[in-house]
Short mmCIF file of C-alpha atoms in Angstrom, two decimals:
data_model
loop_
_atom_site.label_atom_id
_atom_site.label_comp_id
_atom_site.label_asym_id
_atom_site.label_seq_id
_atom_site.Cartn_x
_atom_site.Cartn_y
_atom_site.Cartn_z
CA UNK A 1268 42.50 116.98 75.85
CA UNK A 1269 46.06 117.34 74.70
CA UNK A 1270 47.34 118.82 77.94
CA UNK A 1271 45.49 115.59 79.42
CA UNK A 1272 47.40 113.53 77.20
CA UNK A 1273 50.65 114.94 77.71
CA UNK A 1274 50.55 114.99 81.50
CA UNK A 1275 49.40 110.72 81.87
CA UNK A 1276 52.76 110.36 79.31
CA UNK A 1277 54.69 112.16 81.32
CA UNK A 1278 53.82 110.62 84.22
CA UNK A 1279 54.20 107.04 82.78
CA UNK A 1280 57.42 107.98 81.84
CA UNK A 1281 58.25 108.93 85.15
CA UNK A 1282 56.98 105.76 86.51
CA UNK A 1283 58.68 103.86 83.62
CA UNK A 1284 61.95 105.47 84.28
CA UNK A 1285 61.81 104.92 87.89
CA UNK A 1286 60.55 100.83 88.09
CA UNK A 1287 63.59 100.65 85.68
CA UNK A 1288 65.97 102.22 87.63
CA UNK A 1289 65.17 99.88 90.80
CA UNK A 1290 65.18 96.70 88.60
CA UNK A 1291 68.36 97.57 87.33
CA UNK A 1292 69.71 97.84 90.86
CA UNK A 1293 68.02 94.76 91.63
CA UNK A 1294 69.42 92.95 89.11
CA UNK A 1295 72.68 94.37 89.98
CA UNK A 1296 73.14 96.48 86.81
CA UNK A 1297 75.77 99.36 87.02
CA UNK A 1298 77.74 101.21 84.83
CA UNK A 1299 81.44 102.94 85.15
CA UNK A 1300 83.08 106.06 83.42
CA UNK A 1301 86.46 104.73 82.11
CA UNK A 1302 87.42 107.74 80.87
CA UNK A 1303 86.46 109.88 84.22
CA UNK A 1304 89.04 106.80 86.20
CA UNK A 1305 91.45 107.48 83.30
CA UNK A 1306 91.27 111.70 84.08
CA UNK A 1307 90.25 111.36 88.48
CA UNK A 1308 92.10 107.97 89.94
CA UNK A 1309 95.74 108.93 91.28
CA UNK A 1310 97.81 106.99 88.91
CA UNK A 1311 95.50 108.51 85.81
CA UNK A 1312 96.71 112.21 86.83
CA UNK A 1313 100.35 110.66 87.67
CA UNK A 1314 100.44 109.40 83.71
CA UNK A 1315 98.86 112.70 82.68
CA UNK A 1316 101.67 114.91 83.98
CA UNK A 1317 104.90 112.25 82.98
CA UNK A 1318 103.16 112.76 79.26
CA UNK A 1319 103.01 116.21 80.02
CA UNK A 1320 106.31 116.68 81.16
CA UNK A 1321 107.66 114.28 78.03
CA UNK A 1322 105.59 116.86 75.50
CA UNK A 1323 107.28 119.71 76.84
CA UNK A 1324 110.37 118.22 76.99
CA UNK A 1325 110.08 117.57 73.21
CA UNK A 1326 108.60 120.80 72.53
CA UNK A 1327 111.69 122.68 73.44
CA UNK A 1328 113.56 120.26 71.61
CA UNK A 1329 111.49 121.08 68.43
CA UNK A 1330 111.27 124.80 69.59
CA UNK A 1331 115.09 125.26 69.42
CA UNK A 1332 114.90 123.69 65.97
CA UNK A 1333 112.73 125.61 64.53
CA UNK A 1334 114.54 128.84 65.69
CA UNK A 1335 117.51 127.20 63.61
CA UNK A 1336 115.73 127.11 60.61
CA UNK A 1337 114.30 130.55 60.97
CA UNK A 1338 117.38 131.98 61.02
CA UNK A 1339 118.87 129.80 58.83
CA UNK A 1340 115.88 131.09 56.45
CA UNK A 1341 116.47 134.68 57.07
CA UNK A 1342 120.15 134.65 56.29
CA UNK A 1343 119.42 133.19 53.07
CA UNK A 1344 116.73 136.00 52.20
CA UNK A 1345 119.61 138.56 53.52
CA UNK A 1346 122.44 137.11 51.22
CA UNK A 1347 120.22 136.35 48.36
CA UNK A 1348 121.16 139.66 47.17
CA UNK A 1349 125.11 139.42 47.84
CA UNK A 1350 126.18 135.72 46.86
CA UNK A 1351 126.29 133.38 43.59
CA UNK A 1352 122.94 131.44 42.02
CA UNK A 1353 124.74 128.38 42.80
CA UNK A 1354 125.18 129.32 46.42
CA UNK A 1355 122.15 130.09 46.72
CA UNK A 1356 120.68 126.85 45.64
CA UNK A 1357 123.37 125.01 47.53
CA UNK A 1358 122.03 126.97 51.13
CA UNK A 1359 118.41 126.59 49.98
CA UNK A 1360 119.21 122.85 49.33
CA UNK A 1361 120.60 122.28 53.41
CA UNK A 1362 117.80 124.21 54.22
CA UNK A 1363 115.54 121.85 52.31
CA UNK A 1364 116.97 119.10 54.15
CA UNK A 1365 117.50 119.92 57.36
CA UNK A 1366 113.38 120.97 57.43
CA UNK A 1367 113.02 117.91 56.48
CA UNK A 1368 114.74 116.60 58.98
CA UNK A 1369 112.63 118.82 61.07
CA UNK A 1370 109.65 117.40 60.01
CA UNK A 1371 110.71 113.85 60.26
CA UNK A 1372 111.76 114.53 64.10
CA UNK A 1373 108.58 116.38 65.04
CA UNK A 1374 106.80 112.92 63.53
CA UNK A 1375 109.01 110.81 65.61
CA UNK A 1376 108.05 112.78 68.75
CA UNK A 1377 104.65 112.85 68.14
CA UNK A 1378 104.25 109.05 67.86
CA UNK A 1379 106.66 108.39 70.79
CA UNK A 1380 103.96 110.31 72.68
CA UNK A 1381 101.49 108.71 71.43
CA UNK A 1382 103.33 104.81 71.80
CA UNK A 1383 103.30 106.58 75.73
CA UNK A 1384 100.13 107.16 76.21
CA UNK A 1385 98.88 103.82 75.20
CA UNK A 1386 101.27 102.03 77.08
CA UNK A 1387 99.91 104.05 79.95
CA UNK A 1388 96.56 103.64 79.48
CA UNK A 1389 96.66 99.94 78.69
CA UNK A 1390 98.18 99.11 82.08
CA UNK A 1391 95.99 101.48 84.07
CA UNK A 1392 92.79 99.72 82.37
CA UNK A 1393 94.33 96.59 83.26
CA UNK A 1394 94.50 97.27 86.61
CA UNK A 1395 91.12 98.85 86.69
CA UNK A 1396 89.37 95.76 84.98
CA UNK A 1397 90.94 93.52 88.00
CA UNK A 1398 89.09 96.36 90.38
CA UNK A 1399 85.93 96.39 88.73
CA UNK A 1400 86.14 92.54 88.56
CA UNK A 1401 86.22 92.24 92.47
CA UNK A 1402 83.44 95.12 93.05
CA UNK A 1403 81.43 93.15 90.54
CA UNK A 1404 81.78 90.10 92.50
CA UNK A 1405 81.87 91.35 95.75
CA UNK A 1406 78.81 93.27 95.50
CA UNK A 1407 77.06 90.16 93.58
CA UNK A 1408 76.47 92.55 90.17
CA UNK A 1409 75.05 90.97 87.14
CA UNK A 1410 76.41 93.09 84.56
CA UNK A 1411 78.96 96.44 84.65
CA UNK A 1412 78.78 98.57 81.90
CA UNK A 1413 81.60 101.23 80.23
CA UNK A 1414 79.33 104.20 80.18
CA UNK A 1415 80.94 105.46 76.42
CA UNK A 1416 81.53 102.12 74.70
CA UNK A 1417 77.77 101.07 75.97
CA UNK A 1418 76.63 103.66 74.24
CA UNK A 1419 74.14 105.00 77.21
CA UNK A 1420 72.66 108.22 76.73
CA UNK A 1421 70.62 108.64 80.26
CA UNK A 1422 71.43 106.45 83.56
CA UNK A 1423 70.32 106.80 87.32
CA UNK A 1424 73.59 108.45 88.88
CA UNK A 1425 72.45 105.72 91.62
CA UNK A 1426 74.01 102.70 89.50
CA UNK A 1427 77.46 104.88 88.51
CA UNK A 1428 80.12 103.08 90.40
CA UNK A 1429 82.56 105.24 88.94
CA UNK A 1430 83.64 107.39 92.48
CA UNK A 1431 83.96 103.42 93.86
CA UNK A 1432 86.25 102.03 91.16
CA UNK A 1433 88.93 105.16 91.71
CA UNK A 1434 88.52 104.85 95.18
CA UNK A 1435 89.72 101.28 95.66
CA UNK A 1436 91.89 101.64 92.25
CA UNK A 1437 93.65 104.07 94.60
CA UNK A 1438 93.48 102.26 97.74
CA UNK A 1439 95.03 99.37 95.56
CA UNK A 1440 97.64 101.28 93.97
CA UNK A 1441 98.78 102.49 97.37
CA UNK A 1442 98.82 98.93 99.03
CA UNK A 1443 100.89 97.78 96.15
CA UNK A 1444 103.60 100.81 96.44
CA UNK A 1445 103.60 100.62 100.51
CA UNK A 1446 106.85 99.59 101.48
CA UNK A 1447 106.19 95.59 102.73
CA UNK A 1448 107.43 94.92 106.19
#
C-alpha cells in the first residue's frame, strides 16, 4: 500500500514538474546564469586575466617587500648580540614602521583590486542587461530571471538562456570593436 502510494506521488510529481515546465515556456519564463556570463562570455575571461595580471603584478611588488623585511629582521636577531640596547630599539623601531608600511601597502593593493573588479563587472552587467533586454523582447518573454539572486533551486535546462546571452554578448562585443568602414 505504501509502495502504491509512493509510485502515484511520484508520478504526479513527474507530471507536475513537466505541465510546469511547458507553461513556463509558454508564458515565456526563462532564467540566466550571471555569474556563468561573468566566468564564459569573451570580455568576462578578458577582465579575469587583466585582474590577474594586476594581482601578480602587485604580488611581486609585495613579494620583494617582504624579502626586505625578512632580512631586515634577521640582521637584527644577528646583531642583537653585538650592538647597544638603544640600537637595538632604534632598528626594531624602523622595522616596526616600515611593516607597517607593509601592511598599509598590501591593504591599498588589495582594495585597488577589488575597486577593479567592480568596475569590471559593473560595465560587463551593463552591457549584458542591454542583451538580455533585446532577447527578452525579441523572443516576446514575460519574465527573465538571475538564476542566484532568484533564488531557484531546480529549473528545466530548456528555459536557461544562459549559452544565448554570451553568445550575442560576444557577437555584440565584437561588432562594437570591428573597425567601422
Amino acid at each position: 500500500m505504501k509502495r502504491f502510494i509512493f509510485t502515484i506521488l511520484c508520478t504526479m510529481s513527474i507530471l507536475f514538474a513537466f505541465r510546469f515546465s511547458v507553461n513556463a515556456q509558454r508564458l515565456g519564463i526563462t532564467y540566466v546564469d550571471l555569474q556563468r556570463v561573468m566566468l564564459e562570455s569573451d570580455k568576462g575571461k578578458e577582465a579575469k586575466n587583466s585582474l590577474t595580471g594586476e594581482a601578480e603584478k602587485l604580488k611581486k611588488t609585495l613579494d620583494a617587500k617582504q624579502a626586505e623585511l625578512q632580512k631586515m629582521k634577521d640582521a637584527i636577531e644577528r646583531q642583537s648580540a653585538t650592538i647597544t640596547p638603544d640600537a637595538r630599539a632604534g632598528k626594531e623601531k624602523e622595522y616596526q614602521s616600515k611593516l607597517k608600511d607593509y601592511q598599509r601597502l598590501a591593504n591599498d593593493y588589495q582594495g585597488e583590486l577589488q575597486q577593479k573588479d567592480a568596475e569590471f563587472t559593473q560595465k560587463i552587467l551593463k552591457d549584458v542587461e542591454e542583451v538580455i533586454k533585446t532577447i527578452g523582447e525579441k523572443d516576446k518573454l514575460t519574465l527573465i530571471l538571475e538564476k542566484s539572486q532568484a533564488g531557484i533551486l531546480f529549473a528545466n535546462p530548456a528555459i536557461d538562456i544562459t549559452n544565448k546571452v554570451i553568445s550575442q554578448y560576444n557577437d555584440s562585443v565584437k561588432r562594437k570593436s570591428a573597425p567601422k568602414k
